[in-house]
Coordinates of C-alpha atoms in Angstrom, one line a residue:
X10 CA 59.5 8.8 57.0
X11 CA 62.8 9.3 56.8
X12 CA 65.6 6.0 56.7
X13 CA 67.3 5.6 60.1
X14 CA 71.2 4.2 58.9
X15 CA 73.9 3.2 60.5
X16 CA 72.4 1.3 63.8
X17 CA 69.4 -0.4 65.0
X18 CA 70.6 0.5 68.9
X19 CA 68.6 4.0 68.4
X20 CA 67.4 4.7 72.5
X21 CA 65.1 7.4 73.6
X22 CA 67.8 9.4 74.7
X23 CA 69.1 9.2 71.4
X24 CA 65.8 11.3 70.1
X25 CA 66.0 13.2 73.2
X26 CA 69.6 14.7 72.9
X27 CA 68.7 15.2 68.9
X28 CA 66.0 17.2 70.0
X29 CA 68.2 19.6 72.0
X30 CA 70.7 19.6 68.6
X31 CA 67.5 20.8 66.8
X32 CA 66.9 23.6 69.9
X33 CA 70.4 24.7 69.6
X34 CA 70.1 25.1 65.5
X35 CA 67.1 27.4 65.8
X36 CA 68.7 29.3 68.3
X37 CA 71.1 30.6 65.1
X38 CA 67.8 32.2 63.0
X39 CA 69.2 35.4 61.3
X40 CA 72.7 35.0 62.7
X41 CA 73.6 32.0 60.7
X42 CA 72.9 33.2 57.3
X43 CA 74.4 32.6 54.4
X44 CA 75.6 29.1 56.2
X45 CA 73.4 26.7 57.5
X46 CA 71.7 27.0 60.6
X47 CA 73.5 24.2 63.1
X48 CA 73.0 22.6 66.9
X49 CA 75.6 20.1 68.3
X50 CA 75.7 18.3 71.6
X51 CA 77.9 16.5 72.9
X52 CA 76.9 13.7 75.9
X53 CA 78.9 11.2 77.4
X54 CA 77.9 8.5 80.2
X55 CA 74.3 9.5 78.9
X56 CA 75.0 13.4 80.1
X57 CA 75.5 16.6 78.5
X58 CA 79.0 17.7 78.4
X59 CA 79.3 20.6 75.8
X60 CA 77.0 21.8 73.3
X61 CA 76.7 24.9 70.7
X62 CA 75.1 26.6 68.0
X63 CA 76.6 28.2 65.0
X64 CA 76.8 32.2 63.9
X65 CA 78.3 33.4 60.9
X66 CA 80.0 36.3 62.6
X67 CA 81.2 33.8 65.4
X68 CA 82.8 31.2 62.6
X69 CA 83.3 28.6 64.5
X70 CA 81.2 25.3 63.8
X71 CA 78.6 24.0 66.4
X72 CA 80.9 20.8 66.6
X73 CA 84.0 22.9 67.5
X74 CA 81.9 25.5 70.1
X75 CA 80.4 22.1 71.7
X76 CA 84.0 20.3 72.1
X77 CA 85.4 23.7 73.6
X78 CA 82.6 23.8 76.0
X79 CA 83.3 20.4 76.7
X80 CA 87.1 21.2 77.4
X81 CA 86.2 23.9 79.6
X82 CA 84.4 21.5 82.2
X83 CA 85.6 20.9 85.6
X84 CA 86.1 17.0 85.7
X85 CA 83.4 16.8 88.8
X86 CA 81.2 18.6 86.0
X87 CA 81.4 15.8 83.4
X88 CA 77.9 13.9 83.5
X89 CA 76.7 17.5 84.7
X90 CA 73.3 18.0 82.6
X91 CA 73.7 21.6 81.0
X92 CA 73.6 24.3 83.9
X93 CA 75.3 27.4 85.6
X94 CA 78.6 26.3 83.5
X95 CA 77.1 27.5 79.9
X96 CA 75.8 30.9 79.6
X97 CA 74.0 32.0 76.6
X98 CA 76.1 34.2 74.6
X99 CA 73.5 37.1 72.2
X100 CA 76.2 39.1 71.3
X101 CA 76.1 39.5 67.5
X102 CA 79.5 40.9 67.4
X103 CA 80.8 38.3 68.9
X104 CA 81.8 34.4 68.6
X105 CA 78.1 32.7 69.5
X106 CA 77.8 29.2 71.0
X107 CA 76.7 28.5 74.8
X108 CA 80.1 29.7 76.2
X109 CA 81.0 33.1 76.3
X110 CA 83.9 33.7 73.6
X111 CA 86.1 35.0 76.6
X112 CA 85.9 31.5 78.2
X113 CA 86.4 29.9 75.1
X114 CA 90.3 28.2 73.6
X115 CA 89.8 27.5 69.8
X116 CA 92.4 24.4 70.6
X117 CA 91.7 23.8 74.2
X118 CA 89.7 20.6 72.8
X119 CA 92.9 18.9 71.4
X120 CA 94.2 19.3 74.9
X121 CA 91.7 17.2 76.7
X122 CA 89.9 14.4 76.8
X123 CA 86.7 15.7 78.2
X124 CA 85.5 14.5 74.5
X125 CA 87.1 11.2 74.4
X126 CA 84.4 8.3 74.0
X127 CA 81.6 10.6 73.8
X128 CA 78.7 10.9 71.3
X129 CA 78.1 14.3 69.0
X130 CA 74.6 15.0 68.1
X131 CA 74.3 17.6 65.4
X132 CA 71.5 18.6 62.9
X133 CA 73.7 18.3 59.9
X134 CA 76.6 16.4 58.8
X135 CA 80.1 17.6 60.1
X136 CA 81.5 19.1 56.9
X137 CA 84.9 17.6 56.1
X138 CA 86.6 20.8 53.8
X139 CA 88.4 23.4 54.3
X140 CA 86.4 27.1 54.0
X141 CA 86.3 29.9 56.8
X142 CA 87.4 26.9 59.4
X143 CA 89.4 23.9 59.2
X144 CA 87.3 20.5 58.7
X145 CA 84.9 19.2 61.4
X146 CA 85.6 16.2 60.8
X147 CA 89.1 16.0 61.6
X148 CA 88.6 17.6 64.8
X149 CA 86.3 15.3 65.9
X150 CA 88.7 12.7 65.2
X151 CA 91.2 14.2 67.3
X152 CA 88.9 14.9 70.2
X153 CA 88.3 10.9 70.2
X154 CA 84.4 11.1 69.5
X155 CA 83.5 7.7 69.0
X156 CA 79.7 8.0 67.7
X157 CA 78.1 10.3 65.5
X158 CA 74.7 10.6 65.2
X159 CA 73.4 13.3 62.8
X160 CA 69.7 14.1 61.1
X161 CA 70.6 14.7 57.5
X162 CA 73.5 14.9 54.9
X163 CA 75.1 18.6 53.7
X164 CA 73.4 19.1 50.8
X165 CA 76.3 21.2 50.2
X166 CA 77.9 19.1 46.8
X167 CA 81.0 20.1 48.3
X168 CA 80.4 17.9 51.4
X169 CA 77.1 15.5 50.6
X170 CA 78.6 11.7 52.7
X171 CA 82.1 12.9 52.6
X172 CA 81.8 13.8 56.3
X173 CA 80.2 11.0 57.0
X174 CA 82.7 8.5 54.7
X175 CA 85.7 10.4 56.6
X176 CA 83.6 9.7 60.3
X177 CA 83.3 6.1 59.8
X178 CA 87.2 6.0 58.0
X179 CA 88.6 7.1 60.7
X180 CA 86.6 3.9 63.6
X181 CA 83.9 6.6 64.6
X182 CA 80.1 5.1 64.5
X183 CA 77.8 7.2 62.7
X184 CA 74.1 7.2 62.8
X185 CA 71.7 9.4 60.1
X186 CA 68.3 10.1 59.7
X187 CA 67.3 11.1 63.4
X188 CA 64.3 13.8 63.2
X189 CA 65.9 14.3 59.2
X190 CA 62.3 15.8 58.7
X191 CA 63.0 18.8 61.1
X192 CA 66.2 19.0 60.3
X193 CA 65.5 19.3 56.3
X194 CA 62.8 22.1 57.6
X195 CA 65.9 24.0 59.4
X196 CA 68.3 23.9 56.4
X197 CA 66.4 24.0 53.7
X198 CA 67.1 28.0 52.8
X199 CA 70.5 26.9 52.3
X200 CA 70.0 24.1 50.7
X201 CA 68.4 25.6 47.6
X202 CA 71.0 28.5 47.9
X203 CA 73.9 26.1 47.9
X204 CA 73.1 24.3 44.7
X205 CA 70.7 26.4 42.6
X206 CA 72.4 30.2 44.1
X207 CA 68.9 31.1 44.4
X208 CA 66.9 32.0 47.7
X209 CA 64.5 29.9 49.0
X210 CA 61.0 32.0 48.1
X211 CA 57.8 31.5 50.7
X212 CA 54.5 33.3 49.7
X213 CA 52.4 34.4 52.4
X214 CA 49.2 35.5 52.4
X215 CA 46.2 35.8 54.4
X216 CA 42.7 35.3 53.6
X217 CA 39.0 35.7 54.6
X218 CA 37.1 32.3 54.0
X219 CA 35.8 33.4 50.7
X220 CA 39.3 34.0 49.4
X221 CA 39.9 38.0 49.7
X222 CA 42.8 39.4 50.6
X223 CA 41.7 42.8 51.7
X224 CA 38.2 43.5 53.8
X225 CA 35.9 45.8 52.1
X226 CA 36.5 49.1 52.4
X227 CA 40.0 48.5 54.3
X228 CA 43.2 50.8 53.5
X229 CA 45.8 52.2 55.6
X230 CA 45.4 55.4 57.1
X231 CA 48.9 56.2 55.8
X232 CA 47.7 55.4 51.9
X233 CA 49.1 57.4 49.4
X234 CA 46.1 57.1 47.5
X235 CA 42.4 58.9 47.7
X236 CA 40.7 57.4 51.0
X237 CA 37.9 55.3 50.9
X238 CA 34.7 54.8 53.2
X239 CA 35.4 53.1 55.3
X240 CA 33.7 50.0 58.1
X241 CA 36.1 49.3 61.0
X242 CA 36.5 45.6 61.5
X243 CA 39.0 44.5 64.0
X244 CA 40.9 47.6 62.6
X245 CA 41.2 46.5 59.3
X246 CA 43.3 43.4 59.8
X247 CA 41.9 39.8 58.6
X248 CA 43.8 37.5 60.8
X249 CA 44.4 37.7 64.5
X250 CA 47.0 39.1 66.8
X251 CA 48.6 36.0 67.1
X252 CA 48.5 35.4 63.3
X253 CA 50.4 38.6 63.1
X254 CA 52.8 37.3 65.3
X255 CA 54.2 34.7 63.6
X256 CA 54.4 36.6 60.3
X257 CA 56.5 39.0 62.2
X258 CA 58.7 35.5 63.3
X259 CA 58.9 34.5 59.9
X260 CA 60.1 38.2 58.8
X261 CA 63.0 37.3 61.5
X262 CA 63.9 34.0 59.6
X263 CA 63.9 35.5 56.6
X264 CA 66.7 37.4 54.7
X265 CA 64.7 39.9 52.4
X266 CA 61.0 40.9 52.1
X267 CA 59.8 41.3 48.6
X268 CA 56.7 43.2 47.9
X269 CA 55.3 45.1 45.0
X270 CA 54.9 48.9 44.6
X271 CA 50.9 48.7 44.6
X272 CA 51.1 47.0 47.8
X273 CA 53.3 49.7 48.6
X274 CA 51.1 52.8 47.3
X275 CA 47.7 51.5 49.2
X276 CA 49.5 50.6 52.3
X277 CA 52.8 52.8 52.6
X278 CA 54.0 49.7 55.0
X279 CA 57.4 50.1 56.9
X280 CA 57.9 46.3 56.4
X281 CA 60.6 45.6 59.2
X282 CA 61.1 42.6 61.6
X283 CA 59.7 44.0 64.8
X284 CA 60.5 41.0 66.9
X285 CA 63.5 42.5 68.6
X286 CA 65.7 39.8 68.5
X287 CA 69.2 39.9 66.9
X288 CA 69.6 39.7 63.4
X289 CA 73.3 39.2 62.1
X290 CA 72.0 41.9 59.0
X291 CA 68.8 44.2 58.7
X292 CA 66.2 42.6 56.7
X293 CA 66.2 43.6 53.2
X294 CA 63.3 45.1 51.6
X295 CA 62.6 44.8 48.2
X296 CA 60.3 46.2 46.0
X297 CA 58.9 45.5 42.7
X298 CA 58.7 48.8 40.8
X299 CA 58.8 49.1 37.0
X300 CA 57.9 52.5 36.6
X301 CA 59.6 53.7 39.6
X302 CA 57.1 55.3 41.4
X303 CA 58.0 54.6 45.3
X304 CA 57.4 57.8 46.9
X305 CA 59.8 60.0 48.4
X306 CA 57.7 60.4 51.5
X307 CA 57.1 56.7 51.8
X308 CA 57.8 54.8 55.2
X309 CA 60.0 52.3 53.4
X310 CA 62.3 55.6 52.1
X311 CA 61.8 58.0 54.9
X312 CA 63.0 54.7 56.8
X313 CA 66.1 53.8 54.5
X314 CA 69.4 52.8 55.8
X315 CA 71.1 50.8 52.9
X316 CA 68.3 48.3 53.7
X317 CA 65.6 48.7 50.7
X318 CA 66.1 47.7 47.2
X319 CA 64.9 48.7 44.2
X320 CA 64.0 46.5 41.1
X321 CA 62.4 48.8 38.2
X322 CA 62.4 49.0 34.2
X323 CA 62.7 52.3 34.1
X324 CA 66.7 54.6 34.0
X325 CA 68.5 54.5 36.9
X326 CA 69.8 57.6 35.8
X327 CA 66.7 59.5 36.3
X328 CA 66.3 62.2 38.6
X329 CA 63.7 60.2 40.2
X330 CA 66.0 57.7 40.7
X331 CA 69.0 59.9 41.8
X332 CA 66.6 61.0 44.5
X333 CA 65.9 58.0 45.8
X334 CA 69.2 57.0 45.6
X335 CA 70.0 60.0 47.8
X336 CA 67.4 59.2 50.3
X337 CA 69.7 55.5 50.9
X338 CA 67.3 53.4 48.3
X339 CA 69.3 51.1 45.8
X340 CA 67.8 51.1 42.1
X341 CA 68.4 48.3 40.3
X342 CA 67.5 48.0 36.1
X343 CA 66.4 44.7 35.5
X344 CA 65.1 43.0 32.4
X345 CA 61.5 42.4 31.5
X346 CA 58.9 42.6 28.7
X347 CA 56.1 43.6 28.2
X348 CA 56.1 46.7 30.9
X349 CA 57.1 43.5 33.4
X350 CA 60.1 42.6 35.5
X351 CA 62.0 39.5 34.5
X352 CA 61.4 37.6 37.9
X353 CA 63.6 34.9 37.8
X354 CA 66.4 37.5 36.9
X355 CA 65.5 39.6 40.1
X356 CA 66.3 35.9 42.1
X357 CA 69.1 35.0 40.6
X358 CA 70.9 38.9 41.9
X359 CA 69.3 38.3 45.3
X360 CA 71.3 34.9 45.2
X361 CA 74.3 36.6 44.8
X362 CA 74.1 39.2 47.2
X363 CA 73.8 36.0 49.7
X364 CA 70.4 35.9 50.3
X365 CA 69.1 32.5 51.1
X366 CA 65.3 33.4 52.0
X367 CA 63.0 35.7 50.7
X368 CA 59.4 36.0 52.2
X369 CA 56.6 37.4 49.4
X370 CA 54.5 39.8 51.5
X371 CA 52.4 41.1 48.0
X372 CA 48.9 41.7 46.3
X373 CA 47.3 39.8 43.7
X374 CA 49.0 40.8 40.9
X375 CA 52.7 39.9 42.4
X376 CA 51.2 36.7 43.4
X377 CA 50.3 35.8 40.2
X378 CA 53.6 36.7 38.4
X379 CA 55.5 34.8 41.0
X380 CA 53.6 31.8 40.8
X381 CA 53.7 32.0 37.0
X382 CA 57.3 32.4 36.8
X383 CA 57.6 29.2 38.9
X384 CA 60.0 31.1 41.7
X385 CA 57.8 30.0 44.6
X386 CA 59.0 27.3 46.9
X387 CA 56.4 27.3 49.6
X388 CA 53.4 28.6 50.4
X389 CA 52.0 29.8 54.0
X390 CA 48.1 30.9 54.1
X391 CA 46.6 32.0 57.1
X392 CA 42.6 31.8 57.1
X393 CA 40.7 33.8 58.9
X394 CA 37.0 33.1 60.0
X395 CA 35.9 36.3 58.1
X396 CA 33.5 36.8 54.9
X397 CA 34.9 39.8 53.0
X398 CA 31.6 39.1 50.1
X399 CA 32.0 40.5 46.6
X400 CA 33.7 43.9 47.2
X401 CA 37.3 42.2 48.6
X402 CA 40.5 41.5 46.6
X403 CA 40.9 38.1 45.4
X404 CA 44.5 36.5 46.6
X405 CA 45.8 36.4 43.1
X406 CA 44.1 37.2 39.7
X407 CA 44.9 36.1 36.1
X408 CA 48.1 35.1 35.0
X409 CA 48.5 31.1 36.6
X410 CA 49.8 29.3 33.7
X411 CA 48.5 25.8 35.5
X412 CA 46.9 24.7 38.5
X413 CA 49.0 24.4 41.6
X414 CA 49.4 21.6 44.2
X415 CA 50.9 21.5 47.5
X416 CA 53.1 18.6 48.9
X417 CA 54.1 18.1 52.4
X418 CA 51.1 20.3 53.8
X419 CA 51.0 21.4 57.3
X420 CA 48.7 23.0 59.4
X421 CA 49.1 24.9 62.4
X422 CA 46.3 27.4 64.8
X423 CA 47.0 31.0 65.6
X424 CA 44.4 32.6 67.5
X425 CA 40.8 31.9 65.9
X426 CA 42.8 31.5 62.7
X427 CA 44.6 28.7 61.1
X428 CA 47.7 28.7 58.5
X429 CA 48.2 26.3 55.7
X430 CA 51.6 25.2 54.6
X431 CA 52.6 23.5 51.6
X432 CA 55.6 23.4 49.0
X433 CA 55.2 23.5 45.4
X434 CA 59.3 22.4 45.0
X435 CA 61.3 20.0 46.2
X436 CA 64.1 22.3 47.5
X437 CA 66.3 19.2 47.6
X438 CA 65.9 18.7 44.6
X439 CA 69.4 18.4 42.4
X440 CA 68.7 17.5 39.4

């Protein structure tokens, strides 16, 4: 449970405007990447006066969007809950928040005092340094907030208390450790990014009850390989429509999709977010290939558009490779041994290129090599209420170098099935 600091006077309205902070923050999946994802409210006399989310392409902060909102309000508005006055702004080419950008005065905040006396309620702590914006901190300060109540410290080392030290410097009362739990969940791609420049990595899977990953006799009609006999069961699939769902939300929330080229061979998969919602960047798609043997007719090539990535051991200069490279596929040579890619090497260039989160969408034999080469943060298993029997695919096969605990597990119901979560790393962790 996290530590509640900075008051003992925490209300239920307190938890109640946190929990629309937390609303906002989610409302910035796939538009906030490579920063944090951030929701800010800002209530005074016990109603909502301004509140915002944060996009990278809109740069400003969640704290600066909600104090413009809040300058923006027609006095007999203040005390107002949230209605007709905020529109929703899904414009990815333009400045996100809850106003539209046209209504919006990056200073009109320092003009008013709409702000003045009010209480900020924001997922993470307002940074205090200079980057793409000026501090938060000091704009806060000039708006006249006088209470600060925020979930969870930066983990960003260049912020980490500062905001929070400059906050209660300057008279303003600040509160942490509201719903930290959920707001740790929210951050927490960036918060591996911003210390180890690695992405957070989730492996998701799903499984019969005796722990096969493909039904007997399943394959994709689209299979580049021979077909097999084949018994239709619920077309193939092991989990539910509603299990599929979700793995299609967490495509959205993720920045790449890693797979490996057997999975890629049997299945000849497009893997693409198909929720429809706005994305700030296509989804990358990444495939494991050491030999290079992606086909040319393959969905993920015939599909290219400077969105799939290649990681192999063999020339780039090869004509195979020039090919795909015509057909909009990026080959990358990475190290490896043994006839296998270096793993850890492949994260460390996806950390660089800005990727925060990377979903593992493979077979067995990926599974294994990414649980063996300890770059799996968290795992997500949905169980279906299906017996595969002897002829299935186990989920991974030789190659764990130790057994392998979950912390923090979750569970959650999709349809007849249900999905198990658990980390295997703190992704907090500093040290």
């Amino acid at each position: 449970m996290a530590h509640i600091s900075g008051t003992a006077n925490i209300t239920a309205a307190d938890a109640i405007f946190m929990h629309r902070a937390l609303e906002l923050a989610a409302q910035g999946v796939a538009l906030a990447t490579p920063n944090p994802m951030v929701g800010a409210v800002l209530v005074r006399k016990g109603k909502i006066i301004g509140e915002g989310f944060h996009t990278y392409e809109g740069m400003r902060h969640a704290e600066i969007v909600a104090l413009e909102a809040a300058s923006k309000q027609p006095p007999e508005n203040f005390g107002g809950i949230v209605g007709g006055v905020f529109k929703l702004d899904k414009n990815t080419e333009a400045a996100s928040g809850v106003l539209t950008p046209e209504a919006l005065n990056a200073n009109a905040f320092m003009e008013s005092d709409a702000a003045r006396g009010a209480t900020l309620y924001v997922n993470l702590e307002p940074c205090c340094h200079k980057g793409r914006t000026g501090p938060c901190t000091n704009a806060l300060i000039l708006a006249g907030v006088k209470r600060v109540v925020a979930a969870m410290q930066d983990p960003n080392p260049a912020v980490a208390g500062r905001g929070f030290k400059h906050l209660r410097a300057a008279g303003i009362e600040v509160v942490t450790g509201l719903r930290e739990a959920e707001a740790r969940r929210l951050v927490e791609p960036f918060a591996k990014w911003i210390v180890s420049r690695r992405p957070l990595v989730t492996l998701k899977s799903a499984l019969t009850l005796d722990g096969q990953l493909v039904l007997p006799h399943a394959r994709s009609s689209r299979s580049h390989r021979k077909p097999r006999a084949r018994r239709p069961l619920d077309n193939g699939w092991i989990t539910s429509l509603e299990s599929r769902a979700e793995v299609q939300r967490m495509r959205h929330a993720s920045d790449a999709l890693l797979t490996g080229i057997g999975t890629v061979l049997v299945d000849n998969p497009l893997l693409t977010d198909r929720t429809g919602l706005p994305r700030r960047r296509k989804l990358l798609r990444v495939v494991m290939d050491s030999r290079l043997r992606l086909p040319l007719k393959s969905q993920l090539v015939q599909t290219a558009d400077n969105d799939v990535l290649v990681f192999t051991l063999a020339s780039e200069n090869s004509p195979k490779a020039r090919a795909l490279r015509a057909a909009g596929v990026e080959i990358v040579h990475v190290a490896g041994r043994g006839g296998k890619s270096d793993l850890r090497a492949v994260m460390a260039e996806l950390g660089r290129r800005e990727i925060l989160s990377v979903l593992l969408e493979a077979g067995a034999k990926l599974n294994s090599a990414a649980l063996a080469a300890g770059i799996v943060d968290k795992m997500r298993v949905f169980l279906a209420p299906k017996i595969a029997g002897f002829q299935g695919i186990a989920a991974a096969r030789n190659g764990f170098q130790a057994p392998c605990e979950l912390h923090n597990v979750t569970m959650a119901q999709f349809g007849v099935d249900f999905a198990i979560e658990g980390y295997l790393h703190d992704v907090y962790r500093t040290g």
